[in-house]
Coordinates of C-alpha atoms in Angstrom, one line a residue:
Chain A
X1 CA 153.7 89.8 87.6
X2 CA 155.1 93.3 87.1
X3 CA 155.1 94.5 83.5
X4 CA 158.6 95.0 82.2
X5 CA 158.6 98.8 82.1
X6 CA 157.8 99.0 85.8
X7 CA 160.4 96.4 86.5
X8 CA 163.0 98.3 84.5
X9 CA 162.2 101.5 86.3
X10 CA 162.5 99.9 89.7
X11 CA 165.9 98.4 88.8
X12 CA 167.1 101.8 87.6
X13 CA 166.1 103.5 90.8
X14 CA 167.7 100.8 93.0
X15 CA 171.0 101.1 91.0
X16 CA 170.8 104.9 91.5
X17 CA 170.7 104.4 95.2
X18 CA 173.9 102.3 94.9
X19 CA 175.5 105.0 92.8
X20 CA 174.9 107.5 95.6
X21 CA 176.7 105.3 98.2
X22 CA 180.0 107.2 97.9
X23 CA 178.2 110.5 98.4
X24 CA 176.4 108.9 101.3
X25 CA 179.6 107.7 103.0
X26 CA 181.4 111.0 102.3
X27 CA 178.5 112.9 103.9
X28 CA 178.4 110.4 106.7
X29 CA 182.1 111.0 107.4
X30 CA 181.6 114.8 107.4
X31 CA 178.6 114.5 109.8
X32 CA 180.5 112.2 112.2
X33 CA 183.6 114.3 112.2
X34 CA 181.7 117.5 112.9
X35 CA 179.3 115.9 115.4
X36 CA 182.2 114.5 117.5
X37 CA 184.8 117.2 116.8
X38 CA 183.0 120.5 116.5
X39 CA 182.4 120.9 120.3
X40 CA 186.1 121.4 120.8
X41 CA 186.0 124.4 118.5
X42 CA 183.3 126.1 120.6
X43 CA 185.1 125.3 123.8
X44 CA 188.6 126.3 122.9
X45 CA 187.9 128.6 119.9
X46 CA 189.0 127.9 116.4
X47 CA 191.9 130.3 116.4
X48 CA 193.2 129.0 119.7
X49 CA 192.8 125.4 118.4
X50 CA 194.7 126.2 115.2
X51 CA 197.4 128.6 116.4
X52 CA 198.2 127.7 119.9
X53 CA 201.2 125.4 120.3
X54 CA 200.2 123.9 123.6
X55 CA 199.1 120.3 123.0
X56 CA 198.7 119.0 126.5
X57 CA 195.5 117.0 126.2
X58 CA 196.1 115.0 129.4
X59 CA 197.4 117.8 131.7
X60 CA 195.4 119.9 134.1
X61 CA 194.5 122.5 132.8
X62 CA 194.7 120.8 129.4
X63 CA 195.9 122.5 126.2
X64 CA 194.3 121.8 122.8
X65 CA 196.4 123.8 120.4
X66 CA 197.5 121.9 117.2
X67 CA 199.8 124.4 115.7
X68 CA 202.9 122.2 116.2
X69 CA 201.1 119.2 114.9
X70 CA 199.8 121.0 111.9
X71 CA 203.2 122.5 111.1
X72 CA 204.8 119.1 111.5
X73 CA 202.4 117.6 108.9
X74 CA 203.0 120.5 106.5
X75 CA 206.8 120.4 106.9
X76 CA 207.1 116.6 106.6
X77 CA 204.8 116.7 103.5
X78 CA 206.9 119.4 101.8
X79 CA 210.1 117.6 102.6
X80 CA 208.6 114.4 101.1
X81 CA 207.7 116.2 97.9
X82 CA 211.2 117.8 97.7
X83 CA 212.5 114.2 97.5
X84 CA 209.6 112.6 95.5
X85 CA 208.9 115.2 92.8
X86 CA 212.3 115.3 91.1
X87 CA 212.9 111.6 91.2
X88 CA 209.2 110.8 90.3
X89 CA 208.8 113.2 87.4
X90 CA 212.3 112.5 86.0
X91 CA 211.5 108.7 86.1
X92 CA 208.1 109.3 84.5
X93 CA 209.7 111.3 81.7
X94 CA 212.3 108.7 81.1
X95 CA 209.8 105.8 81.2
X96 CA 207.3 107.3 78.8
X97 CA 209.5 109.2 76.4
X98 CA 212.9 107.7 76.3
X99 CA 212.8 104.1 77.4
X100 CA 212.3 101.5 74.6
X101 CA 208.9 99.9 74.7
X102 CA 210.2 96.4 75.6
X103 CA 211.7 97.8 78.8
X104 CA 208.7 100.0 79.5
X105 CA 206.5 97.0 79.6
X106 CA 208.5 95.7 82.5
X107 CA 209.3 98.9 84.4
X108 CA 205.8 100.3 84.4
X109 CA 204.1 97.2 85.9
X110 CA 207.0 96.9 88.4
X111 CA 206.3 100.4 89.6
X112 CA 202.6 99.8 89.8
X113 CA 203.3 96.7 91.8
X114 CA 205.5 98.6 94.2
X115 CA 202.7 101.2 94.7
X116 CA 200.8 98.4 96.6
X117 CA 203.5 98.0 99.3
X118 CA 201.6 98.6 102.6
X119 CA 202.6 101.7 104.6
X120 CA 203.4 99.7 107.7
X121 CA 206.2 98.0 105.7
X122 CA 207.8 101.4 105.0
X123 CA 207.2 102.2 108.7
X124 CA 209.1 99.1 109.7
X125 CA 212.0 99.9 107.3
X126 CA 212.1 103.5 108.5
X127 CA 212.1 102.6 112.1
X128 CA 214.5 99.7 112.2
X129 CA 216.9 100.3 109.3
X130 CA 216.8 104.0 108.1
X131 CA 216.6 105.5 111.6
X132 CA 219.6 103.8 113.2
X133 CA 221.5 104.7 110.0
X134 CA 220.6 108.4 110.3
X135 CA 221.3 108.5 114.0
X136 CA 224.8 107.2 113.2
X137 CA 225.4 109.7 110.3
X138 CA 224.3 112.8 112.2
X139 CA 225.2 111.7 115.7
X140 CA 221.7 112.1 117.0
X141 CA 220.2 111.0 120.3
X142 CA 217.3 109.4 118.3
X143 CA 217.0 108.6 114.6
X144 CA 213.2 109.0 114.7
X145 CA 213.0 112.5 113.3
X146 CA 211.2 114.7 110.8
X147 CA 213.9 114.0 108.3
X148 CA 213.3 110.2 108.6
X149 CA 209.6 110.7 108.1
X150 CA 210.3 113.0 105.0
X151 CA 212.5 110.4 103.4
X152 CA 210.1 107.5 104.0
X153 CA 207.1 109.5 102.8
X154 CA 209.0 110.7 99.8
X155 CA 209.9 107.1 98.8
X156 CA 206.3 106.0 99.4
X157 CA 204.9 108.7 97.2
X158 CA 207.3 107.8 94.4
X159 CA 205.2 105.1 92.7
X160 CA 202.0 107.2 92.7
X161 CA 203.8 110.2 91.2
X162 CA 205.7 108.1 88.6
X163 CA 202.7 106.2 87.6
X164 CA 200.3 109.1 87.2
X165 CA 202.8 111.5 85.6
X166 CA 203.8 108.7 83.2
X167 CA 200.1 108.4 82.2
X168 CA 199.9 112.1 81.6
X169 CA 203.0 112.2 79.4
X170 CA 201.9 109.2 77.4
X171 CA 198.5 110.8 76.9
X172 CA 200.1 113.7 74.9
X173 CA 199.0 113.0 71.3
X174 CA 201.8 111.6 69.1
X175 CA 201.0 114.2 66.4
X176 CA 202.3 116.9 68.8
X177 CA 205.6 115.1 68.9
X178 CA 205.8 114.4 65.2
X179 CA 205.0 118.0 64.3
X180 CA 207.8 119.3 66.5
X181 CA 210.3 116.7 65.2
X182 CA 209.3 117.5 61.6
X183 CA 210.1 121.2 62.2
X184 CA 213.7 120.2 63.0
X185 CA 213.6 120.1 66.8
X186 CA 215.6 117.2 68.3
X187 CA 214.0 114.9 70.9
X188 CA 215.2 116.9 73.9
X189 CA 213.8 120.2 72.5
X190 CA 210.6 118.5 71.7
X191 CA 210.4 117.2 75.2
X192 CA 211.1 120.5 76.8
X193 CA 209.1 122.8 74.5
X194 CA 206.2 120.6 73.5
X195 CA 205.6 117.4 75.6
X196 CA 206.2 118.8 79.1
X197 CA 204.2 122.0 78.7
X198 CA 201.3 119.9 77.3
X199 CA 201.5 117.3 80.1
X200 CA 202.2 119.8 82.8
X201 CA 198.7 120.0 84.3
X202 CA 198.6 116.2 84.3
X203 CA 201.9 116.1 86.1
X204 CA 200.6 118.7 88.6
X205 CA 197.6 116.4 89.2
X206 CA 200.0 113.6 90.0
X207 CA 202.0 115.7 92.4
X208 CA 198.9 117.0 94.2
X209 CA 197.5 113.5 94.6
X210 CA 201.0 112.4 95.9
X211 CA 200.9 115.3 98.4
X212 CA 197.4 114.3 99.5
X213 CA 198.6 110.8 100.1
X214 CA 201.6 112.0 102.0
X215 CA 199.8 114.4 104.4
X216 CA 197.1 111.7 105.1
X217 CA 199.6 108.9 105.6
X218 CA 199.4 107.5 109.1
X219 CA 201.4 104.4 109.9
X220 CA 204.7 105.5 108.5
X221 CA 204.8 108.8 110.3
X222 CA 203.4 107.2 113.5
X223 CA 206.3 104.8 113.4
X224 CA 209.2 107.0 112.3
X225 CA 208.5 110.6 113.1
X226 CA 209.4 110.3 116.8
X227 CA 206.2 111.6 118.3
X228 CA 207.4 114.7 120.2
X229 CA 204.9 117.6 119.7
X230 CA 207.6 120.2 119.0
X231 CA 207.6 122.9 116.4
X232 CA 209.4 121.5 113.4
X233 CA 212.2 124.1 113.5
X234 CA 214.9 121.5 113.1
X235 CA 214.3 118.5 110.8
X236 CA 216.8 116.4 112.8
X237 CA 214.4 116.4 115.8
X238 CA 211.3 114.3 116.4
X239 CA 207.9 115.7 115.4
X240 CA 204.3 114.6 115.8
X241 CA 202.2 115.1 112.6
X242 CA 198.4 115.2 112.9
X243 CA 197.7 111.7 111.6
X244 CA 200.2 110.2 114.1
X245 CA 198.6 112.1 117.0
X246 CA 195.2 110.7 116.2
X247 CA 196.4 107.2 115.8
X248 CA 198.6 107.3 118.9
X249 CA 196.1 109.0 121.3
X250 CA 192.7 107.7 120.2
X251 CA 193.1 104.5 122.2
X252 CA 193.6 106.3 125.5
X253 CA 191.0 109.1 125.0
X254 CA 187.7 108.3 126.7
X255 CA 184.8 108.4 124.3
X256 CA 183.1 111.9 124.4
X257 CA 185.9 113.5 126.5
X258 CA 187.5 116.8 125.4
X259 CA 190.6 114.9 124.3
X260 CA 188.4 112.7 122.1
X261 CA 186.7 115.7 120.6
X262 CA 190.1 117.4 120.0
X263 CA 191.3 114.3 118.1
X264 CA 188.2 114.5 115.9
X265 CA 188.9 118.2 115.6
X266 CA 192.3 117.3 114.1
X267 CA 190.6 114.9 111.8
X268 CA 188.3 117.7 110.6
X269 CA 191.3 119.9 109.7
X270 CA 193.0 116.9 108.0
X271 CA 189.9 116.1 106.1
X272 CA 189.5 119.7 104.9
X273 CA 193.1 119.8 103.7
X274 CA 192.8 116.6 101.7
X275 CA 189.5 117.9 100.3
X276 CA 191.2 121.1 99.0
X277 CA 194.0 118.9 97.5
X278 CA 191.4 116.8 95.8
X279 CA 189.6 119.8 94.3
X280 CA 192.8 121.2 93.0
X281 CA 193.7 117.9 91.5
X282 CA 190.3 117.7 89.9
X283 CA 190.7 121.2 88.3
X284 CA 194.2 120.4 87.0
X285 CA 192.9 117.1 85.6
X286 CA 190.1 118.9 83.8
X287 CA 192.5 121.4 82.3
X288 CA 194.8 118.6 81.2
X289 CA 192.0 116.8 79.4
X290 CA 191.1 120.0 77.5
X291 CA 194.7 120.6 76.5
X292 CA 195.2 117.0 75.2
X293 CA 192.0 117.0 73.3
X294 CA 193.5 120.0 71.5
X295 CA 191.0 122.7 72.3
Chain B
X1 CA 227.4 125.0 62.4
X2 CA 228.9 121.6 62.8
X3 CA 230.1 122.4 66.3
X4 CA 226.6 123.7 67.3
X5 CA 225.0 120.5 66.0
X6 CA 227.3 118.2 68.1
X7 CA 226.8 120.4 71.1
X8 CA 223.0 120.0 70.8
X9 CA 223.4 116.3 70.4
X10 CA 225.7 116.1 73.4
X11 CA 223.3 118.0 75.7
X12 CA 220.4 115.8 74.6
X13 CA 222.5 112.7 75.4
X14 CA 223.6 114.0 78.8
X15 CA 220.1 115.0 79.9
X16 CA 218.5 111.7 78.8
X17 CA 221.3 109.8 80.6
X18 CA 220.6 111.8 83.7
X19 CA 216.9 111.1 83.5
X20 CA 217.7 107.4 83.1
X21 CA 219.9 107.5 86.2
X22 CA 217.0 109.1 88.3
X23 CA 214.7 106.4 87.0
X24 CA 217.1 103.6 87.9
X25 CA 217.7 105.0 91.4
X26 CA 214.0 105.3 92.1
X27 CA 213.5 101.7 91.3
X28 CA 216.7 100.8 93.2
X29 CA 215.5 102.6 96.4
X30 CA 212.2 100.8 96.4
X31 CA 214.0 97.5 95.6
X32 CA 216.4 98.1 98.6
X33 CA 213.5 98.4 101.0
X34 CA 212.0 95.2 99.9
X35 CA 215.4 93.5 99.9
X36 CA 216.1 94.5 103.5
X37 CA 212.7 93.3 104.7
X38 CA 213.2 90.0 103.0
X39 CA 216.8 89.6 104.2
X40 CA 215.8 90.1 107.8
X41 CA 212.5 88.2 107.7
X42 CA 212.9 85.2 105.5
X43 CA 214.9 83.3 108.2
X44 CA 212.0 83.6 110.6
X45 CA 209.6 81.9 108.3
X46 CA 208.8 78.2 108.5
X47 CA 205.7 76.1 108.4
X48 CA 205.6 76.3 112.2
X49 CA 205.6 80.1 112.0
X50 CA 202.6 80.2 109.6
X51 CA 200.4 77.6 111.2
X52 CA 201.0 77.9 115.0
X53 CA 199.5 80.2 117.6
X54 CA 201.5 82.9 119.3
X55 CA 202.9 82.2 122.7
X56 CA 204.2 84.1 125.8
X57 CA 202.7 87.5 125.0
X58 CA 203.6 87.4 121.3
X59 CA 207.3 86.7 121.9
X60 CA 207.3 83.2 120.6
X61 CA 205.2 81.0 118.3
X62 CA 203.6 81.7 115.0
X63 CA 201.2 84.2 113.5
X64 CA 198.3 81.9 112.4
X65 CA 195.6 84.2 114.1
X66 CA 197.0 87.2 112.2
X67 CA 196.9 85.4 108.9
X68 CA 193.3 84.2 109.5
X69 CA 192.3 87.6 110.9
X70 CA 193.5 89.4 107.8
X71 CA 191.7 86.9 105.7
X72 CA 188.4 87.4 107.5
X73 CA 188.7 91.2 107.3
X74 CA 189.6 91.2 103.7
X75 CA 186.9 88.8 102.7
X76 CA 184.3 90.7 104.6
X77 CA 185.3 94.0 103.0
X78 CA 185.3 92.6 99.5
X79 CA 181.9 90.9 100.0
X80 CA 180.4 94.3 101.1
X81 CA 182.2 96.5 98.7
X82 CA 181.9 94.5 95.4
X83 CA 178.1 94.5 95.0
X84 CA 178.0 98.2 96.1
X85 CA 180.7 99.2 93.8
X86 CA 179.6 97.2 90.7
X87 CA 176.0 98.3 91.0
X88 CA 177.1 101.9 91.4
X89 CA 179.3 101.6 88.3
X90 CA 176.5 100.1 86.3
X91 CA 174.3 103.1 87.1
X92 CA 177.1 105.5 86.3
X93 CA 178.0 103.9 82.9
X94 CA 174.7 102.5 81.6
X95 CA 171.9 104.7 83.0
X96 CA 173.1 108.1 84.1
X97 CA 172.9 110.9 81.5
X98 CA 175.9 113.2 81.2
X99 CA 175.2 116.2 83.4
X100 CA 175.2 117.5 86.9
X101 CA 174.1 114.3 88.6
X102 CA 176.9 112.1 87.3
X103 CA 179.4 114.9 87.9
X104 CA 178.4 115.1 91.6
X105 CA 178.7 111.3 91.9
X106 CA 182.1 111.4 90.3
X107 CA 183.2 114.1 92.7
X108 CA 182.0 112.0 95.6
X109 CA 184.0 109.0 94.4
X110 CA 187.2 110.9 93.9
X111 CA 186.9 112.7 97.2
X112 CA 186.2 109.5 99.1
X113 CA 189.3 108.0 97.6
X114 CA 191.3 110.9 98.9
X115 CA 190.2 110.6 102.5
X116 CA 193.1 109.7 104.8
X117 CA 192.9 106.2 106.1
X118 CA 193.0 107.3 109.8
X119 CA 189.8 109.3 109.2
X120 CA 188.1 106.2 107.9
X121 CA 189.2 104.6 111.2
X122 CA 187.6 107.4 113.2
X123 CA 184.4 107.0 111.2
X124 CA 184.3 103.3 111.8
X125 CA 184.9 103.8 115.5
X126 CA 182.1 106.3 115.8
X127 CA 179.5 104.6 113.7
X128 CA 180.2 100.8 113.7
X129 CA 181.9 100.3 117.0
X130 CA 180.0 102.8 119.2
X131 CA 176.8 103.9 117.5
X132 CA 175.7 100.5 116.0
X133 CA 177.4 98.8 119.0
X134 CA 179.2 96.2 116.9
X135 CA 182.2 96.7 119.2
X136 CA 185.8 96.2 118.2
X137 CA 185.1 93.3 115.9
X138 CA 185.6 91.7 112.5
X139 CA 182.3 93.2 111.4
X140 CA 183.3 96.8 112.3
X141 CA 186.7 96.4 110.7
X142 CA 185.3 94.8 107.5
X143 CA 182.7 97.5 107.0
X144 CA 185.3 100.2 107.6
X145 CA 187.6 98.6 105.1
X146 CA 184.8 98.2 102.6
X147 CA 184.3 102.0 102.5
X148 CA 188.1 102.4 102.0
X149 CA 188.1 100.3 98.9
X150 CA 184.8 101.3 97.5
X151 CA 186.3 104.0 95.2
X152 CA 188.8 101.5 93.8
X153 CA 186.1 99.0 92.9
X154 CA 183.8 101.6 91.4
X155 CA 186.6 103.0 89.2
X156 CA 187.7 99.6 88.0
X157 CA 184.2 98.4 87.3
X158 CA 183.4 101.6 85.5
X159 CA 186.4 101.2 83.3
X160 CA 185.5 97.6 82.6
X161 CA 181.9 98.4 81.7
X162 CA 183.0 101.3 79.4
X163 CA 185.4 99.0 77.5
X164 CA 182.5 96.8 76.4
X165 CA 181.8 97.8 72.8
X166 CA 178.5 99.6 72.1
X167 CA 177.6 97.1 69.3
X168 CA 177.1 94.5 72.0
X169 CA 174.4 96.7 73.6
X170 CA 172.7 97.7 70.4
X171 CA 172.6 94.1 69.1
X172 CA 171.0 92.9 72.3
X173 CA 168.5 95.7 72.4
X174 CA 167.7 95.2 68.7
X175 CA 166.8 91.6 69.5
X176 CA 164.1 92.8 71.9
X177 CA 166.0 92.5 75.2
X178 CA 165.2 95.1 77.8
X179 CA 168.0 97.4 79.1
X180 CA 168.4 95.4 82.3
X181 CA 168.4 92.1 80.4
X182 CA 171.1 93.5 78.2
X183 CA 173.2 94.5 81.1
X184 CA 172.7 91.2 83.0
X185 CA 173.3 88.9 80.0
X186 CA 175.6 90.8 77.7
X187 CA 177.4 93.8 79.3
X188 CA 178.2 92.4 82.7
X189 CA 179.5 89.0 81.5
X190 CA 181.8 90.8 79.0
X191 CA 183.2 93.0 81.8
X192 CA 183.8 90.4 84.4
X193 CA 187.6 90.1 83.9
X194 CA 188.0 93.9 84.4
X195 CA 185.8 94.0 87.5
X196 CA 187.7 91.0 88.9
X197 CA 190.9 92.8 88.3
X198 CA 189.5 95.8 90.3
X199 CA 188.5 93.5 93.1
X200 CA 191.9 91.9 93.3
X201 CA 193.6 95.3 93.4
X202 CA 191.1 96.1 96.2
X203 CA 192.2 93.0 98.1
X204 CA 195.8 94.0 97.8
X205 CA 195.2 97.5 99.1
X206 CA 192.9 96.4 102.0
X207 CA 195.2 93.6 103.2
X208 CA 197.9 96.2 104.1
X209 CA 195.6 98.9 105.6
X210 CA 196.4 99.4 109.2
X211 CA 195.1 102.8 110.4
X212 CA 191.4 101.9 109.6
X213 CA 191.5 98.8 111.8
X214 CA 193.4 100.0 114.8
X215 CA 190.3 101.2 116.6
X216 CA 187.7 99.1 114.8
X217 CA 189.0 95.5 114.7
X218 CA 192.5 94.8 115.7
X219 CA 194.0 93.3 118.8
X220 CA 197.7 92.7 119.5
X221 CA 197.7 89.3 121.1
X222 CA 195.0 86.6 121.3
X223 CA 195.3 83.1 122.5
X224 CA 192.2 81.9 120.6
X225 CA 191.0 82.2 117.0
X226 CA 187.9 84.4 116.5
X227 CA 184.6 82.8 117.2
X228 CA 182.2 85.0 115.4
X229 CA 182.0 88.3 113.4
X230 CA 181.8 90.1 116.8
X231 CA 185.2 88.9 117.9
X232 CA 188.2 91.2 117.7
X233 CA 191.1 89.8 115.6
X234 CA 194.8 89.9 115.1
X235 CA 195.7 91.2 111.6
X236 CA 199.0 91.0 109.7
X237 CA 199.7 94.8 109.2
X238 CA 198.6 95.7 112.8
X239 CA 200.7 92.9 114.1
X240 CA 203.9 94.4 112.5
X241 CA 203.1 97.8 114.0
X242 CA 202.2 96.5 117.4
X243 CA 205.3 94.3 117.7
X244 CA 207.8 97.1 116.9
X245 CA 206.0 100.0 118.4
X246 CA 204.5 98.7 121.6
X247 CA 206.3 95.3 122.1
X248 CA 208.1 95.0 125.4
X249 CA 210.9 92.5 124.4
X250 CA 212.4 93.7 121.1
X251 CA 215.0 91.0 120.8
X252 CA 212.3 88.4 120.5
X253 CA 209.5 90.5 118.9
X254 CA 211.3 92.4 116.1
X255 CA 212.3 89.2 114.3
X256 CA 208.6 88.1 114.4
X257 CA 207.7 91.5 113.0
X258 CA 210.1 91.0 110.1
X259 CA 208.6 87.5 109.5
X260 CA 205.1 88.9 109.5
X261 CA 206.2 91.7 107.1
X262 CA 207.6 89.1 104.7
X263 CA 204.3 87.2 104.8
X264 CA 202.3 90.4 104.2
X265 CA 204.7 91.7 101.5
X266 CA 204.6 88.4 99.5
X267 CA 200.8 88.3 99.7
X268 CA 200.3 91.9 98.6
X269 CA 203.0 91.8 95.8
X270 CA 201.6 88.5 94.5
X271 CA 198.0 89.9 94.5
X272 CA 199.1 93.0 92.7
X273 CA 201.1 91.0 90.2
X274 CA 198.1 88.9 89.4
X275 CA 195.9 92.0 88.9
X276 CA 198.4 93.7 86.7
X277 CA 198.8 90.6 84.5
X278 CA 195.1 90.2 84.2
X279 CA 194.7 93.7 83.1
X280 CA 197.5 93.5 80.5
X281 CA 196.0 90.3 79.1
X282 CA 192.5 91.6 79.2
X283 CA 193.3 94.9 77.5
X284 CA 195.2 93.1 74.8
X285 CA 192.2 90.9 74.1
X286 CA 190.0 94.0 73.8
X287 CA 192.4 95.7 71.5
X288 CA 192.3 92.8 69.0

């Protein structure tokens, strides 16, 4: 029989191993991506890979330039944010600051519930309902365009942005509001001069996380963006963002081939972009915590 | 003075009204999407649709294999992710001292939760399907999905453990219990509802995930139900995608896709609703 101190120590160490599982998986993902994808960088060259717009993985000679795919991802994400940020932040302000509590207790859970709607459902709606509608409105040959992807991604990011921004605004201490009101400011002035500036870094965190979700979103863009690897110069034309390229082509790329490596190469770029987003979100979150704690 | 005061008041009213309009339209847009999916899909659903096998290359029949497939994948993912996540959370809240170590673990969790779902799919393909040779199977898909929801479960468990009052711990320790005995008999039982809520949220998320299972588990059409964990499976979300994106006879297949979407949507919304209610109830209990 082990004595209890040894037993406690063993348990502690086993639990520590579990705690490192996330780090382990994250490291595993990085290793796998680079092991499978890095060869394409040495073969093609990083600048050629990033800045050439010839994505012809199955041609002879093949082209492995992802500039159009990368641009498509960026343009679609920006478009989605142009839609989601005003609606999302305005909703969050209204829910946390203006809406009476009895309604808030209904609206907030509803939005959290909607945050769980799977992306493939948005994809189905975008493909079969929004896209024919847009084709009719703009008289296009196809309704599967960058704009369709922007609208669907924007709508998808709404619940995330609303929910997190609302948390940020609600976290502003009530004493800040009371102080401002006591000095004679009305509720609007208090909101603009006191509440929003305090909550701003929390709202920024929400927006960055929404952007990260949008740029990494796969099924919706795969289904609605149209899939042509064109430069996104016109949002009424089809595009092929990075995630859609990986999902659409992985099935037909033989394991270990250059095409396979190039798709992992795209995943490396995608991973690095989301990593940067996460780091910025983390910094903004930290700043927010300091501000709210009144330091 | 009087005039300026009313103007201030009017501006305030106008802007608040505008914000309310934005809020209502946001909810309306999300509601419209769900409404349309239901409107087109509810007519397809019947008992037959839920409990029979697909026929004629997925142009007729039901979606039983997709329902069961999703069930297997989700169950597998939860069985793997829950112990991992709960034990990780126990270490983070009960043992780790504030400092660099815990900061690194937190960064790991938050970055893992930001990884795009398609990247998890590639990881699963490379490690589980190819390297460990599990093939395209329930096992590979479940393990991949387990990694996808690990951060959700860790966060929920952490929150649940932290909401247990410190008096519980000190009372147990004062009675002579060891730290692990305290955790096992006092802290963990008190945090079960919170952990459960996290797991339910995880189920809701993972049931709808498509990109991680495209290359690791899913197949479009199968005549038989899976035999073992090494069989490939049909799954609800993948079925929707495959029917509309690669289906060859849209007139017959698109309605089936809508039907499948309604089944998935009802499941996911219901699961989320349960989790949210549990959380509200539980946090009220703690507040009292």
